Coordinates of C-alpha atoms in Angstrom, one line a residue:
X1 CA 49.6 36.7 -46.4
X2 CA 51.8 39.4 -45.0
X3 CA 55.5 38.6 -45.3
X4 CA 58.1 39.1 -42.5
X5 CA 59.8 41.7 -44.6
X6 CA 56.6 43.7 -45.0
X7 CA 56.5 43.9 -41.2
X8 CA 60.0 45.4 -40.9
X9 CA 60.7 49.0 -41.9
X10 CA 64.0 50.9 -41.8
X11 CA 64.4 53.8 -39.4
X12 CA 63.9 56.2 -42.3
X13 CA 60.7 54.5 -43.4
X14 CA 59.3 54.4 -39.8
X15 CA 59.8 58.1 -39.3
X16 CA 58.5 59.3 -42.7
X17 CA 61.9 60.1 -44.2
X18 CA 62.0 57.3 -46.8
X19 CA 59.2 56.1 -49.1
X20 CA 60.6 52.8 -50.5
X21 CA 57.8 50.9 -48.8
X22 CA 55.0 52.8 -50.5
X23 CA 52.9 52.5 -53.7
X24 CA 50.6 55.0 -55.4
X25 CA 46.8 54.7 -54.9
X26 CA 44.5 57.4 -56.2
X27 CA 47.0 60.2 -55.8
X28 CA 48.0 59.1 -52.4
X29 CA 50.8 56.8 -51.1
X30 CA 50.0 53.6 -49.2
X31 CA 52.1 50.7 -47.7
X32 CA 52.5 48.3 -50.6
X33 CA 51.2 45.4 -48.6
X34 CA 48.2 47.3 -47.3
X35 CA 47.0 48.7 -50.6
X36 CA 45.2 45.5 -51.8
X37 CA 43.2 45.4 -48.6
X38 CA 42.3 49.0 -48.8
X39 CA 41.2 48.7 -52.4
X40 CA 38.9 45.8 -51.3
X41 CA 37.5 47.9 -48.5
X42 CA 36.8 50.7 -51.0
X43 CA 35.0 48.2 -53.3
X44 CA 32.9 46.9 -50.5
X45 CA 31.9 50.4 -49.4
X46 CA 31.0 51.2 -53.0
X47 CA 28.6 48.2 -53.1
X48 CA 27.1 49.4 -49.9
X49 CA 26.5 52.8 -51.3
X50 CA 29.5 54.8 -49.9
X51 CA 32.1 56.5 -52.0
X52 CA 35.0 55.8 -49.6
X53 CA 37.9 58.2 -50.2
X54 CA 41.2 59.2 -48.6
X55 CA 41.4 62.5 -46.8
X56 CA 45.0 61.7 -45.8
X57 CA 47.3 58.7 -46.3
X58 CA 51.1 58.7 -46.1
X59 CA 52.5 61.9 -44.6
X60 CA 56.2 62.6 -44.9
X61 CA 58.3 63.8 -42.0
X62 CA 58.7 67.3 -43.5
X63 CA 55.0 67.8 -43.7
X64 CA 54.5 66.6 -40.1
X65 CA 57.3 68.9 -39.0
X66 CA 55.6 71.9 -40.7
X67 CA 52.3 71.1 -39.1
X68 CA 54.0 70.8 -35.7
X69 CA 56.1 73.9 -35.9
X70 CA 53.2 76.0 -37.2
X71 CA 51.0 75.0 -34.3
X72 CA 53.7 75.5 -31.7
X73 CA 54.7 78.9 -33.1
X74 CA 51.1 80.1 -33.3
X75 CA 50.7 80.0 -37.1
X76 CA 47.9 77.4 -36.8
X77 CA 45.3 77.2 -34.0
X78 CA 45.6 75.0 -31.0
X79 CA 42.3 73.1 -30.1
X80 CA 41.0 71.7 -26.9
X81 CA 39.4 68.2 -26.6
X82 CA 36.1 69.7 -28.0
X83 CA 37.8 71.1 -31.1
X84 CA 37.5 74.6 -29.7
X85 CA 40.4 77.2 -29.9
X86 CA 42.8 77.5 -27.0
X87 CA 44.6 80.7 -26.0
X88 CA 48.2 79.6 -26.5
X89 CA 49.5 82.6 -24.6
X90 CA 48.2 81.2 -21.3
X91 CA 49.9 77.8 -21.8
X92 CA 53.4 76.7 -20.7
X93 CA 55.6 75.0 -23.3
X94 CA 54.7 71.6 -22.0
X95 CA 51.0 72.4 -22.0
X96 CA 51.3 73.6 -25.6
X97 CA 53.0 70.3 -26.5
X98 CA 50.3 68.3 -24.9
X99 CA 47.6 70.3 -26.6
X100 CA 49.1 69.8 -30.0
X101 CA 49.5 66.0 -29.3
X102 CA 45.8 65.6 -28.8
X103 CA 45.3 66.2 -32.5
X104 CA 48.7 66.1 -34.2
X105 CA 51.6 63.7 -33.8
X106 CA 55.2 64.5 -33.2
X107 CA 57.3 64.6 -36.4
X108 CA 58.7 61.1 -36.8
X109 CA 56.0 59.6 -34.6
X110 CA 52.9 59.9 -36.9
X111 CA 51.3 56.6 -37.8
X112 CA 50.8 58.2 -41.2
X113 CA 54.5 57.8 -41.9
X114 CA 54.0 54.1 -42.2
X115 CA 51.5 54.0 -45.0
X116 CA 49.3 51.6 -43.0
X117 CA 47.1 54.4 -41.5
X118 CA 44.7 56.6 -43.4
X119 CA 41.9 59.1 -42.8
X120 CA 38.8 58.2 -44.6
X121 CA 35.3 59.6 -45.4
X122 CA 32.4 59.0 -47.8
X123 CA 32.6 61.6 -50.5
X124 CA 29.0 61.1 -51.5
X125 CA 27.8 61.9 -47.9
X126 CA 29.6 65.2 -47.8
X127 CA 27.1 68.0 -48.3
X128 CA 27.6 70.3 -51.3
X129 CA 29.8 73.3 -50.8
X130 CA 31.1 71.8 -47.5
X131 CA 34.7 71.1 -46.6
X132 CA 35.6 68.0 -44.6
X133 CA 36.9 69.1 -41.1
X134 CA 37.9 65.8 -39.7
X135 CA 36.2 66.5 -36.4
X136 CA 34.3 63.9 -34.4
X137 CA 30.9 65.5 -34.7
X138 CA 30.9 64.8 -38.5
X139 CA 31.0 61.0 -37.8
X140 CA 28.6 61.0 -34.8
X141 CA 24.8 61.0 -34.6
X142 CA 23.4 63.5 -37.1
X143 CA 26.8 64.2 -38.6
X144 CA 27.1 63.9 -42.4
X145 CA 29.4 60.9 -42.1
X146 CA 27.4 59.1 -39.4
X147 CA 25.8 56.4 -41.6
X148 CA 29.2 55.8 -43.3
X149 CA 30.8 55.5 -39.9
X150 CA 28.3 52.9 -38.8
X151 CA 29.0 50.8 -41.9
X152 CA 32.8 51.3 -41.6
X153 CA 32.8 50.2 -37.9
X154 CA 30.8 47.1 -38.8
X155 CA 32.9 45.9 -41.8
X156 CA 36.5 47.3 -41.7
X157 CA 37.6 44.4 -39.5
X158 CA 36.8 42.0 -42.4
X159 CA 39.7 43.6 -44.3
X160 CA 42.2 43.9 -41.5
X161 CA 41.4 47.5 -40.4
X162 CA 40.6 48.9 -37.0
X163 CA 40.4 52.2 -35.2
X164 CA 43.4 53.0 -33.0
X165 CA 41.7 56.0 -31.7
X166 CA 38.2 54.6 -31.3
X167 CA 37.9 56.2 -27.8
X168 CA 39.6 58.9 -25.9
X169 CA 42.1 57.2 -23.6
X170 CA 43.6 60.5 -22.4
X171 CA 46.2 60.7 -25.2
X172 CA 45.2 61.3 -28.8
X173 CA 41.6 62.5 -29.1
X174 CA 38.8 60.5 -30.6
X175 CA 39.4 60.0 -34.4
X176 CA 36.6 57.9 -36.0
X177 CA 38.1 58.7 -39.4
X178 CA 41.6 57.2 -38.7
X179 CA 41.8 53.5 -39.7
X180 CA 44.9 51.3 -39.4
X181 CA 45.9 48.1 -41.1
X182 CA 46.5 46.0 -38.1
X183 CA 48.4 43.0 -39.7
X184 CA 51.3 45.4 -40.3
X185 CA 50.8 48.5 -38.0
X186 CA 50.8 46.4 -34.8
X187 CA 54.4 45.4 -35.5
X188 CA 55.5 48.8 -36.7
X189 CA 54.3 50.4 -33.5
X190 CA 56.6 48.1 -31.6
X191 CA 59.5 49.1 -33.9
X192 CA 59.0 52.8 -33.3
X193 CA 61.0 52.8 -30.1
X194 CA 61.6 55.6 -27.6
X195 CA 65.3 55.6 -28.6
X196 CA 64.6 55.9 -32.3
X197 CA 62.2 58.8 -31.7
X198 CA 64.6 60.5 -29.4
X199 CA 67.4 60.3 -32.0
X200 CA 65.1 61.5 -34.8
X201 CA 63.8 64.5 -32.8
X202 CA 67.3 65.4 -31.7
X203 CA 68.6 65.7 -35.2
X204 CA 65.8 68.0 -36.5
X205 CA 64.6 71.6 -35.9
X206 CA 61.5 70.8 -34.0
X207 CA 59.8 73.6 -32.1
X208 CA 59.8 73.0 -28.4
X209 CA 62.4 70.4 -28.8
X210 CA 64.1 70.8 -25.4
X211 CA 60.8 70.3 -23.5
X212 CA 59.8 67.4 -25.8
X213 CA 63.0 65.6 -25.2
X214 CA 62.9 66.3 -21.4
X215 CA 59.4 64.8 -21.2
X216 CA 59.6 62.2 -24.0
X217 CA 59.2 59.2 -21.8
X218 CA 55.8 60.3 -20.5
X219 CA 54.7 61.7 -23.9
X220 CA 55.6 58.4 -25.6
X221 CA 53.5 56.4 -23.2
X222 CA 50.5 58.8 -23.2
X223 CA 50.4 59.8 -26.9
X224 CA 52.2 57.1 -29.0
X225 CA 51.7 53.7 -27.4
X226 CA 48.4 54.5 -25.8
X227 CA 46.1 53.2 -28.6
X228 CA 42.9 51.1 -28.6
X229 CA 43.1 47.3 -29.1
X230 CA 41.6 45.5 -32.0

């Protein structure tokens, strides 16, 4: 049973600036009350023939800020909805922000801050000498993670997990690798309010901050609360 306290995080925990709610799991950090369910999911996958591993788990605010600033400042590529490079020089600041948000969350707004959301893959399905890209084609028909994806979709709900980005709803792009522990994450999403996010962004050196804050209401609706239901 998930306790009430497990469903409440401080502002620092919600925004990835405090790790008191996390425990270690195979060199990653997970929410302490999600870890047993994830371990059980891993064990079930192993029995089914899949070596389920974490590509990403908890991500601190500082790491999300670095990813964001590098993308906004042209140090990392911007991708369109088909994972193809965009010419950032042709985009307005707001268009760059929206392009980044298709694949990367605002610092302070990433579900990875909570420790309830992780990116997963089957290590034994990854071809030799191949790096995982975390792109939809890998999990779709004929992709190396397709068989694992079918198993995961069929069984993760038994352990409390679901896909918040199971379909493209016009916000965050399709992410078949991103699973979320619904018993806790549904509450944390409600706790990550617009006011909290505005305050967090205002206090930090986020590239494009003036345009982000100016448009935060619409960005919040389109990219943060716009997730799939269980």
